[in-house]
Amino acid sequence: MNENWKRPHTASEVVQGVLDAETFGRNVRDWQHELRKVPHKNEWCRRVESAPQLLEPILHDAGQCDAYLAAYVEWLCHRVGIEAPDWVNEPERFAQRPWFDLPDLWQDSFVQAPGSFRVRGVFTIPENVIHLRPGRAPVSAEHKLAMNALRQKRHRERVKEKLERLKDLESTSR
């Protein structure tokens, strides 16, 4: 096994080193495993913001892999509830001829494929890998310390104000 191998983390990493459609498919599958770990929308945006290199000049597949990746990113962005990046609508990201994942059952694929796939000429049922977790996005330890110091400062100021009001009440009641 290649010692330097790692799963792609971003859409642009999915196409790195791809020389055939089989490798592209493996990279997409590996990327899906990584996407299962994405905890929040901000991280999801970071993973799809950069436009991947086009594969059609390498694969000569009528743009089917490029169309699949663009459709998949757009579909997942819609499921996450964020706007898809602009690169998914580039004309080169639409297949020049239709592609069906199951040619014998083309009617099922034609009907069940999501809109982002159909408009690009890719007829398949994608796998939903999004499992966003509720709550806040993770922050660094330094940020946590800074926020904690700020909370402590505000707390001390509130206590100081209360003590001053208490002193004023005592002096007016005498």
Short mmCIF file of N, CA and C in Angstrom, two decimals:
data_model
loop_
_atom_site.label_atom_id
_atom_site.label_comp_id
_atom_site.label_asym_id
_atom_site.label_seq_id
_atom_site.Cartn_x
_atom_site.Cartn_y
_atom_site.Cartn_z
N MET A 1 0.84 -1.18 0.00
CA MET A 1 0.00 0.00 0.00
C MET A 1 0.89 1.23 0.00
N ASN A 2 0.43 2.29 -0.64
CA ASN A 2 1.17 3.53 -0.73
C ASN A 2 1.24 4.21 0.64
N GLU A 3 2.42 4.47 1.11
CA GLU A 3 2.63 5.08 2.43
C GLU A 3 2.10 6.51 2.47
N ASN A 4 2.10 7.20 1.33
CA ASN A 4 1.70 8.61 1.27
C ASN A 4 0.21 8.78 1.00
N TRP A 5 -0.52 7.69 0.83
CA TRP A 5 -1.94 7.79 0.48
C TRP A 5 -2.75 8.34 1.64
N LYS A 6 -3.69 9.22 1.30
CA LYS A 6 -4.65 9.71 2.28
C LYS A 6 -5.97 9.98 1.56
N ARG A 7 -7.04 9.88 2.29
CA ARG A 7 -8.35 10.13 1.71
C ARG A 7 -8.49 11.61 1.35
N PRO A 8 -9.20 11.89 0.25
CA PRO A 8 -9.44 13.30 -0.09
C PRO A 8 -10.35 13.94 0.96
N HIS A 9 -10.04 15.19 1.31
CA HIS A 9 -10.83 15.92 2.28
C HIS A 9 -11.71 16.98 1.62
N THR A 10 -11.33 17.41 0.43
CA THR A 10 -12.07 18.46 -0.28
C THR A 10 -12.47 17.97 -1.66
N ALA A 11 -13.40 18.69 -2.27
CA ALA A 11 -13.84 18.33 -3.62
C ALA A 11 -12.68 18.43 -4.60
N SER A 12 -11.81 19.40 -4.41
CA SER A 12 -10.69 19.54 -5.34
C SER A 12 -9.67 18.42 -5.18
N GLU A 13 -9.59 17.81 -4.00
CA GLU A 13 -8.67 16.69 -3.80
C GLU A 13 -9.20 15.40 -4.41
N VAL A 14 -10.50 15.32 -4.66
CA VAL A 14 -11.09 14.11 -5.23
C VAL A 14 -10.49 13.80 -6.60
N VAL A 15 -10.17 14.82 -7.38
CA VAL A 15 -9.70 14.61 -8.74
C VAL A 15 -8.18 14.50 -8.85
N GLN A 16 -7.47 14.72 -7.76
CA GLN A 16 -6.01 14.68 -7.81
C GLN A 16 -5.52 13.25 -8.09
N GLY A 17 -4.68 13.12 -9.07
CA GLY A 17 -4.09 11.83 -9.42
C GLY A 17 -5.02 10.90 -10.18
N VAL A 18 -6.17 11.37 -10.61
CA VAL A 18 -7.12 10.52 -11.33
C VAL A 18 -6.68 10.37 -12.79
N LEU A 19 -6.54 9.12 -13.23
CA LEU A 19 -6.18 8.83 -14.61
C LEU A 19 -7.23 7.99 -15.33
N ASP A 20 -8.24 7.50 -14.55
CA ASP A 20 -9.32 6.74 -15.17
C ASP A 20 -10.58 6.87 -14.29
N ALA A 21 -11.71 6.46 -14.85
CA ALA A 21 -12.99 6.60 -14.15
C ALA A 21 -13.03 5.74 -12.89
N GLU A 22 -12.36 4.61 -12.89
CA GLU A 22 -12.36 3.74 -11.72
C GLU A 22 -11.68 4.43 -10.53
N THR A 23 -10.57 5.08 -10.78
CA THR A 23 -9.88 5.81 -9.71
C THR A 23 -10.75 6.96 -9.21
N PHE A 24 -11.42 7.65 -10.13
CA PHE A 24 -12.35 8.71 -9.74
C PHE A 24 -13.42 8.16 -8.81
N GLY A 25 -14.00 7.03 -9.15
CA GLY A 25 -15.04 6.41 -8.32
C GLY A 25 -14.53 6.05 -6.94
N ARG A 26 -13.31 5.51 -6.87
CA ARG A 26 -12.72 5.20 -5.56
C ARG A 26 -12.49 6.46 -4.75
N ASN A 27 -12.01 7.52 -5.41
CA ASN A 27 -11.77 8.78 -4.69
C ASN A 27 -13.07 9.38 -4.17
N VAL A 28 -14.13 9.29 -4.96
CA VAL A 28 -15.42 9.80 -4.49
C VAL A 28 -15.88 9.00 -3.27
N ARG A 29 -15.74 7.70 -3.32
CA ARG A 29 -16.14 6.84 -2.20
C ARG A 29 -15.30 7.17 -0.95
N ASP A 30 -14.00 7.36 -1.13
CA ASP A 30 -13.15 7.74 0.00
C ASP A 30 -13.54 9.10 0.56
N TRP A 31 -13.89 10.04 -0.33
CA TRP A 31 -14.32 11.37 0.10
C TRP A 31 -15.62 11.28 0.89
N GLN A 32 -16.50 10.40 0.47
CA GLN A 32 -17.75 10.22 1.21
C GLN A 32 -17.48 9.78 2.64
N HIS A 33 -16.49 8.91 2.84
CA HIS A 33 -16.14 8.49 4.20
C HIS A 33 -15.67 9.69 5.02
N GLU A 34 -14.91 10.58 4.41
CA GLU A 34 -14.44 11.77 5.12
C GLU A 34 -15.59 12.73 5.40
N LEU A 35 -16.53 12.84 4.47
CA LEU A 35 -17.65 13.77 4.66
C LEU A 35 -18.55 13.34 5.82
N ARG A 36 -18.57 12.07 6.13
CA ARG A 36 -19.37 11.61 7.27
C ARG A 36 -18.89 12.22 8.57
N LYS A 37 -17.64 12.66 8.61
CA LYS A 37 -17.05 13.24 9.82
C LYS A 37 -17.26 14.75 9.93
N VAL A 38 -17.77 15.39 8.87
CA VAL A 38 -17.93 16.85 8.88
C VAL A 38 -19.02 17.22 9.88
N PRO A 39 -18.67 18.00 10.92
CA PRO A 39 -19.62 18.25 11.99
C PRO A 39 -20.56 19.43 11.78
N HIS A 40 -20.19 20.40 10.93
CA HIS A 40 -21.00 21.61 10.84
C HIS A 40 -20.90 22.26 9.46
N LYS A 41 -21.77 23.23 9.21
CA LYS A 41 -21.86 23.86 7.90
C LYS A 41 -20.59 24.60 7.49
N ASN A 42 -19.95 25.27 8.44
CA ASN A 42 -18.74 26.02 8.10
C ASN A 42 -17.67 25.10 7.51
N GLU A 43 -17.51 23.95 8.12
CA GLU A 43 -16.52 22.99 7.63
C GLU A 43 -16.95 22.44 6.27
N TRP A 44 -18.25 22.21 6.10
CA TRP A 44 -18.74 21.73 4.82
C TRP A 44 -18.43 22.74 3.72
N CYS A 45 -18.67 24.03 3.98
CA CYS A 45 -18.37 25.08 2.99
C CYS A 45 -16.89 25.05 2.61
N ARG A 46 -16.03 24.88 3.59
CA ARG A 46 -14.60 24.85 3.34
C ARG A 46 -14.23 23.67 2.44
N ARG A 47 -14.91 22.56 2.60
CA ARG A 47 -14.57 21.35 1.84
C ARG A 47 -15.00 21.39 0.37
N VAL A 48 -15.89 22.31 0.01
CA VAL A 48 -16.38 22.35 -1.37
C VAL A 48 -16.10 23.67 -2.08
N GLU A 49 -15.48 24.63 -1.41
CA GLU A 49 -15.33 25.96 -1.99
C GLU A 49 -14.38 26.00 -3.20
N SER A 50 -13.32 25.24 -3.20
CA SER A 50 -12.33 25.28 -4.30
C SER A 50 -12.79 24.41 -5.46
N ALA A 51 -12.68 24.98 -6.65
CA ALA A 51 -13.09 24.24 -7.85
C ALA A 51 -12.07 23.15 -8.18
N PRO A 52 -12.54 21.92 -8.37
CA PRO A 52 -11.62 20.84 -8.77
C PRO A 52 -11.15 21.02 -10.21
N GLN A 53 -10.00 20.48 -10.48
CA GLN A 53 -9.47 20.45 -11.85
C GLN A 53 -10.44 19.63 -12.71
N LEU A 54 -10.60 20.04 -13.95
CA LEU A 54 -11.48 19.30 -14.85
C LEU A 54 -10.81 17.99 -15.29
N LEU A 55 -11.60 16.92 -15.33
CA LEU A 55 -11.09 15.60 -15.70
C LEU A 55 -11.30 15.25 -17.16
N GLU A 56 -12.20 15.94 -17.84
CA GLU A 56 -12.53 15.58 -19.22
C GLU A 56 -11.30 15.58 -20.13
N PRO A 57 -10.38 16.56 -20.02
CA PRO A 57 -9.18 16.50 -20.87
C PRO A 57 -8.29 15.27 -20.60
N ILE A 58 -8.40 14.70 -19.42
CA ILE A 58 -7.59 13.53 -19.06
C ILE A 58 -8.33 12.24 -19.43
N LEU A 59 -9.62 12.17 -19.08
CA LEU A 59 -10.39 10.93 -19.24
C LEU A 59 -11.09 10.81 -20.59
N HIS A 60 -11.35 11.93 -21.25
CA HIS A 60 -12.09 11.94 -22.52
C HIS A 60 -13.41 11.17 -22.35
N ASP A 61 -14.14 11.51 -21.29
CA ASP A 61 -15.39 10.81 -20.95
C ASP A 61 -16.63 11.66 -21.20
N ALA A 62 -16.51 12.65 -22.07
CA ALA A 62 -17.61 13.57 -22.37
C ALA A 62 -18.04 14.35 -21.13
N GLY A 63 -17.13 14.54 -20.19
CA GLY A 63 -17.40 15.35 -19.01
C GLY A 63 -18.27 14.69 -17.96
N GLN A 64 -18.43 13.38 -18.02
CA GLN A 64 -19.34 12.70 -17.10
C GLN A 64 -18.84 12.72 -15.66
N CYS A 65 -17.56 12.54 -15.44
CA CYS A 65 -17.03 12.59 -14.06
C CYS A 65 -17.11 14.00 -13.49
N ASP A 66 -16.79 14.99 -14.32
CA ASP A 66 -16.90 16.39 -13.89
C ASP A 66 -18.34 16.73 -13.54
N ALA A 67 -19.27 16.26 -14.37
CA ALA A 67 -20.69 16.52 -14.14
C ALA A 67 -21.15 15.82 -12.86
N TYR A 68 -20.70 14.59 -12.64
CA TYR A 68 -21.09 13.85 -11.44
C TYR A 68 -20.63 14.60 -10.18
N LEU A 69 -19.37 15.02 -10.14
CA LEU A 69 -18.85 15.70 -8.95
C LEU A 69 -19.58 17.01 -8.70
N ALA A 70 -19.82 17.78 -9.75
CA ALA A 70 -20.54 19.05 -9.59
C ALA A 70 -21.97 18.80 -9.09
N ALA A 71 -22.64 17.81 -9.67
CA ALA A 71 -24.01 17.49 -9.25
C ALA A 71 -24.05 17.03 -7.81
N TYR A 72 -23.07 16.20 -7.44
CA TYR A 72 -23.03 15.66 -6.08
C TYR A 72 -22.80 16.78 -5.05
N VAL A 73 -21.88 17.68 -5.36
CA VAL A 73 -21.61 18.80 -4.45
C VAL A 73 -22.85 19.69 -4.34
N GLU A 74 -23.48 20.00 -5.47
CA GLU A 74 -24.69 20.84 -5.42
C GLU A 74 -25.79 20.15 -4.61
N TRP A 75 -25.99 18.89 -4.82
CA TRP A 75 -27.03 18.14 -4.11
C TRP A 75 -26.77 18.12 -2.61
N LEU A 76 -25.52 17.85 -2.22
CA LEU A 76 -25.20 17.83 -0.79
C LEU A 76 -25.30 19.22 -0.17
N CYS A 77 -24.89 20.25 -0.89
CA CYS A 77 -25.03 21.63 -0.37
C CYS A 77 -26.50 21.94 -0.10
N HIS A 78 -27.35 21.53 -1.01
CA HIS A 78 -28.78 21.74 -0.80
C HIS A 78 -29.27 21.01 0.45
N ARG A 79 -28.80 19.80 0.66
CA ARG A 79 -29.21 19.02 1.83
C ARG A 79 -28.68 19.64 3.13
N VAL A 80 -27.49 20.24 3.06
CA VAL A 80 -26.91 20.88 4.24
C VAL A 80 -27.61 22.20 4.53
N GLY A 81 -28.13 22.84 3.49
CA GLY A 81 -28.80 24.12 3.67
C GLY A 81 -27.90 25.31 3.39
N ILE A 82 -26.92 25.12 2.51
CA ILE A 82 -26.03 26.21 2.12
C ILE A 82 -26.06 26.37 0.62
N GLU A 83 -25.57 27.50 0.15
CA GLU A 83 -25.53 27.75 -1.28
C GLU A 83 -24.36 26.98 -1.90
N ALA A 84 -24.60 26.38 -3.03
CA ALA A 84 -23.54 25.64 -3.72
C ALA A 84 -22.52 26.62 -4.27
N PRO A 85 -21.26 26.22 -4.34
CA PRO A 85 -20.23 27.12 -4.90
C PRO A 85 -20.49 27.38 -6.38
N ASP A 86 -19.98 28.50 -6.87
CA ASP A 86 -20.22 28.90 -8.26
C ASP A 86 -19.65 27.91 -9.27
N TRP A 87 -18.57 27.24 -8.92
CA TRP A 87 -17.91 26.37 -9.90
C TRP A 87 -18.81 25.23 -10.38
N VAL A 88 -19.83 24.84 -9.59
CA VAL A 88 -20.68 23.72 -10.02
C VAL A 88 -21.52 24.07 -11.25
N ASN A 89 -21.69 25.36 -11.54
CA ASN A 89 -22.50 25.78 -12.68
C ASN A 89 -21.68 26.15 -13.91
N GLU A 90 -20.39 25.90 -13.88
CA GLU A 90 -19.56 26.15 -15.06
C GLU A 90 -20.02 25.22 -16.19
N PRO A 91 -20.04 25.70 -17.43
CA PRO A 91 -20.53 24.87 -18.55
C PRO A 91 -19.77 23.55 -18.71
N GLU A 92 -18.49 23.52 -18.33
CA GLU A 92 -17.70 22.30 -18.47
C GLU A 92 -18.11 21.22 -17.47
N ARG A 93 -18.96 21.57 -16.52
CA ARG A 93 -19.37 20.63 -15.49
C ARG A 93 -20.73 19.99 -15.81
N PHE A 94 -21.09 20.00 -17.07
CA PHE A 94 -22.31 19.35 -17.56
C PHE A 94 -21.88 18.30 -18.58
N ALA A 95 -22.42 17.09 -18.47
CA ALA A 95 -22.01 16.00 -19.37
C ALA A 95 -22.46 16.29 -20.80
N GLN A 96 -21.61 15.93 -21.76
CA GLN A 96 -21.93 16.14 -23.17
C GLN A 96 -22.88 15.08 -23.69
N ARG A 97 -22.93 13.93 -22.99
CA ARG A 97 -23.91 12.89 -23.33
C ARG A 97 -24.37 12.26 -22.01
N PRO A 98 -25.59 11.78 -21.95
CA PRO A 98 -26.12 11.25 -20.68
C PRO A 98 -25.39 10.00 -20.21
N TRP A 99 -25.36 9.84 -18.91
CA TRP A 99 -24.76 8.67 -18.29
C TRP A 99 -25.75 8.09 -17.29
N PHE A 100 -26.00 6.78 -17.38
CA PHE A 100 -26.91 6.07 -16.47
C PHE A 100 -26.10 5.08 -15.66
N ASP A 101 -26.32 5.08 -14.35
CA ASP A 101 -25.57 4.13 -13.51
C ASP A 101 -26.03 2.70 -13.76
N LEU A 102 -27.28 2.50 -14.08
CA LEU A 102 -27.82 1.18 -14.39
C LEU A 102 -28.50 1.25 -15.76
N PRO A 103 -27.76 1.05 -16.84
CA PRO A 103 -28.35 1.22 -18.18
C PRO A 103 -29.60 0.38 -18.42
N ASP A 104 -29.65 -0.84 -17.86
CA ASP A 104 -30.83 -1.68 -18.07
C ASP A 104 -32.06 -1.12 -17.35
N LEU A 105 -31.85 -0.37 -16.28
CA LEU A 105 -32.96 0.22 -15.53
C LEU A 105 -32.95 1.73 -15.70
N TRP A 106 -32.68 2.20 -16.90
CA TRP A 106 -32.52 3.62 -17.16
C TRP A 106 -33.76 4.41 -16.78
N GLN A 107 -34.95 3.81 -16.89
CA GLN A 107 -36.17 4.55 -16.57
C GLN A 107 -36.22 4.89 -15.07
N ASP A 108 -35.81 3.95 -14.23
CA ASP A 108 -35.77 4.21 -12.79
C ASP A 108 -34.77 5.31 -12.46
N SER A 109 -33.60 5.22 -13.06
CA SER A 109 -32.58 6.25 -12.82
C SER A 109 -33.06 7.60 -13.32
N PHE A 110 -33.72 7.60 -14.45
CA PHE A 110 -34.21 8.85 -15.03
C PHE A 110 -35.21 9.53 -14.10
N VAL A 111 -36.08 8.74 -13.50
CA VAL A 111 -37.12 9.29 -12.63
C VAL A 111 -36.59 9.64 -11.25
N GLN A 112 -35.73 8.81 -10.69
CA GLN A 112 -35.31 8.97 -9.30
C GLN A 112 -34.09 9.85 -9.10
N ALA A 113 -33.36 10.17 -10.14
CA ALA A 113 -32.17 11.02 -10.00
C ALA A 113 -32.59 12.41 -9.55
N PRO A 114 -31.90 12.98 -8.56
CA PRO A 114 -32.20 14.35 -8.13
C PRO A 114 -31.98 15.36 -9.27
N GLY A 115 -32.60 16.50 -9.15
CA GLY A 115 -32.54 17.52 -10.19
C GLY A 115 -31.14 17.97 -10.55
N SER A 116 -30.27 18.12 -9.54
CA SER A 116 -28.91 18.57 -9.83
C SER A 116 -28.16 17.57 -10.70
N PHE A 117 -28.53 16.32 -10.63
CA PHE A 117 -27.91 15.29 -11.46
C PHE A 117 -28.55 15.27 -12.86
N ARG A 118 -29.88 15.34 -12.90
CA ARG A 118 -30.59 15.26 -14.19
C ARG A 118 -30.18 16.39 -15.13
N VAL A 119 -30.07 17.63 -14.60
CA VAL A 119 -29.74 18.75 -15.49
C VAL A 119 -28.33 18.61 -16.06
N ARG A 120 -27.50 17.85 -15.42
CA ARG A 120 -26.13 17.64 -15.90
C ARG A 120 -26.00 16.37 -16.74
N GLY A 121 -27.09 15.65 -16.93
CA GLY A 121 -27.06 14.44 -17.75
C GLY A 121 -26.50 13.23 -17.03
N VAL A 122 -26.54 13.25 -15.70
CA VAL A 122 -26.05 12.13 -14.90
C VAL A 122 -27.26 11.54 -14.17
N PHE A 123 -27.57 10.30 -14.46
CA PHE A 123 -28.77 9.68 -13.92
C PHE A 123 -28.38 8.58 -12.95
N THR A 124 -28.39 8.93 -11.68
CA THR A 124 -28.03 8.01 -10.61
C THR A 124 -28.72 8.47 -9.33
N ILE A 125 -28.72 7.60 -8.35
CA ILE A 125 -29.28 7.96 -7.04
C ILE A 125 -28.09 8.08 -6.09
N PRO A 126 -27.75 9.30 -5.68
CA PRO A 126 -26.55 9.51 -4.87
C PRO A 126 -26.75 9.05 -3.43
N GLU A 127 -25.62 8.88 -2.77
CA GLU A 127 -25.63 8.47 -1.36
C GLU A 127 -25.51 9.70 -0.48
N ASN A 128 -26.46 9.83 0.45
CA ASN A 128 -26.42 10.96 1.39
C ASN A 128 -25.45 10.62 2.51
N VAL A 129 -24.39 11.41 2.63
CA VAL A 129 -23.38 11.16 3.66
C VAL A 129 -23.35 12.26 4.71
N ILE A 130 -24.31 13.17 4.66
CA ILE A 130 -24.31 14.31 5.58
C ILE A 130 -24.93 13.92 6.90
N HIS A 131 -24.19 14.13 7.97
CA HIS A 131 -24.66 13.88 9.33
C HIS A 131 -24.19 15.03 10.21
N LEU A 132 -24.73 16.22 9.97
CA LEU A 132 -24.32 17.38 10.76
C LEU A 132 -24.77 17.21 12.20
N ARG A 133 -23.92 17.64 13.09
CA ARG A 133 -24.23 17.55 14.51
C ARG A 133 -24.77 18.89 15.00
N PRO A 134 -25.76 18.85 15.86
CA PRO A 134 -26.26 20.12 16.40
C PRO A 134 -25.22 20.74 17.33
N GLY A 135 -25.33 22.02 17.50
CA GLY A 135 -24.42 22.70 18.43
C GLY A 135 -23.47 23.61 17.71
N ARG A 136 -22.54 24.11 18.46
CA ARG A 136 -21.59 25.07 17.95
C ARG A 136 -20.43 24.39 17.23
N ALA A 137 -19.81 25.17 16.37
CA ALA A 137 -18.62 24.68 15.67
C ALA A 137 -17.47 24.59 16.67
N PRO A 138 -16.58 23.64 16.52
CA PRO A 138 -15.44 23.53 17.44
C PRO A 138 -14.52 24.73 17.31
N VAL A 139 -13.92 25.12 18.42
CA VAL A 139 -13.00 26.26 18.44
C VAL A 139 -11.68 25.83 19.08
N SER A 140 -10.67 26.64 18.87
CA SER A 140 -9.34 26.32 19.39
C SER A 140 -9.28 26.53 20.90
N ALA A 141 -8.28 25.95 21.52
CA ALA A 141 -8.08 26.10 22.97
C ALA A 141 -7.80 27.56 23.32
N GLU A 142 -7.06 28.25 22.45
CA GLU A 142 -6.76 29.66 22.70
C GLU A 142 -8.04 30.49 22.72
N HIS A 143 -8.94 30.19 21.78
CA HIS A 143 -10.21 30.92 21.73
C HIS A 143 -11.02 30.65 22.99
N LYS A 144 -11.04 29.42 23.44
CA LYS A 144 -11.78 29.08 24.67
C LYS A 144 -11.22 29.83 25.86
N LEU A 145 -9.89 29.90 25.97
CA LEU A 145 -9.27 30.63 27.08
C LEU A 145 -9.61 32.11 27.03
N ALA A 146 -9.56 32.69 25.84
CA ALA A 146 -9.88 34.11 25.70
C ALA A 146 -11.33 34.39 26.08
N MET A 147 -12.24 33.53 25.64
CA MET A 147 -13.66 33.73 25.97
C MET A 147 -13.90 33.54 27.47
N ASN A 148 -13.22 32.58 28.07
CA ASN A 148 -13.36 32.35 29.51
C ASN A 148 -12.85 33.56 30.29
N ALA A 149 -11.72 34.13 29.88
CA ALA A 149 -11.18 35.32 30.54
C ALA A 149 -12.15 36.49 30.42
N LEU A 150 -12.78 36.63 29.27
CA LEU A 150 -13.76 37.70 29.07
C LEU A 150 -14.98 37.50 29.98
N ARG A 151 -15.45 36.26 30.09
CA ARG A 151 -16.58 35.98 30.99
C ARG A 151 -16.23 36.29 32.44
N GLN A 152 -15.03 35.90 32.85
CA GLN A 152 -14.58 36.17 34.22
C GLN A 152 -14.52 37.68 34.48
N LYS A 153 -14.04 38.44 33.53
CA LYS A 153 -13.95 39.89 33.67
C LYS A 153 -15.34 40.51 33.81
N ARG A 154 -16.28 40.07 32.97
CA ARG A 154 -17.65 40.59 33.07
C ARG A 154 -18.28 40.23 34.40
N HIS A 155 -18.01 39.02 34.88
CA HIS A 155 -18.55 38.58 36.18
C HIS A 155 -18.01 39.46 37.30
N ARG A 156 -16.71 39.70 37.30
CA ARG A 156 -16.12 40.56 38.34
C ARG A 156 -16.69 41.97 38.29
N GLU A 157 -16.94 42.50 37.09
CA GLU A 157 -17.53 43.84 36.96
C GLU A 157 -18.95 43.87 37.51
N ARG A 158 -19.74 42.81 37.25
CA ARG A 158 -21.11 42.75 37.79
C ARG A 158 -21.10 42.68 39.31
N VAL A 159 -20.19 41.89 39.87
CA VAL A 159 -20.10 41.78 41.33
C VAL A 159 -19.70 43.13 41.92
N LYS A 160 -18.77 43.80 41.28
CA LYS A 160 -18.32 45.11 41.75
C LYS A 160 -19.48 46.11 41.74
N GLU A 161 -20.28 46.10 40.66
CA GLU A 161 -21.43 47.00 40.56
C GLU A 161 -22.45 46.70 41.66
N LYS A 162 -22.70 45.43 41.92
CA LYS A 162 -23.66 45.05 42.97
C LYS A 162 -23.17 45.53 44.33
N LEU A 163 -21.88 45.38 44.61
CA LEU A 163 -21.32 45.83 45.89
C LEU A 163 -21.46 47.35 46.03
N GLU A 164 -21.23 48.07 44.97
CA GLU A 164 -21.37 49.52 45.01
C GLU A 164 -22.82 49.92 45.27
N ARG A 165 -23.78 49.24 44.64
CA ARG A 165 -25.20 49.54 44.87
C ARG A 165 -25.58 49.21 46.30
N LEU A 166 -25.04 48.11 46.82
CA LEU A 166 -25.31 47.72 48.20
C LEU A 166 -24.78 48.77 49.17
N LYS A 167 -23.59 49.30 48.93
CA LYS A 167 -23.01 50.36 49.77
C LYS A 167 -23.87 51.59 49.72
N ASP A 168 -24.37 51.94 48.50
CA ASP A 168 -25.24 53.11 48.37
C ASP A 168 -26.54 52.93 49.14
N LEU A 169 -27.10 51.72 49.10
CA LEU A 169 -28.33 51.44 49.84
C LEU A 169 -28.11 51.56 51.34
N GLU A 170 -26.99 51.03 51.83
CA GLU A 170 -26.68 51.11 53.24
C GLU A 170 -26.48 52.54 53.70
N SER A 171 -25.83 53.35 52.88
CA SER A 171 -25.57 54.74 53.29
C SER A 171 -26.84 55.57 53.26
N THR A 172 -27.80 55.27 52.36
CA THR A 172 -29.05 56.04 52.30
C THR A 172 -30.03 55.57 53.36
N SER A 173 -29.92 54.38 53.85
CA SER A 173 -30.87 53.87 54.84
C SER A 173 -30.49 54.33 56.24
N ARG A 174 -29.35 54.87 56.47
CA ARG A 174 -28.93 55.33 57.80
C ARG A 174 -29.37 56.69 58.10
#
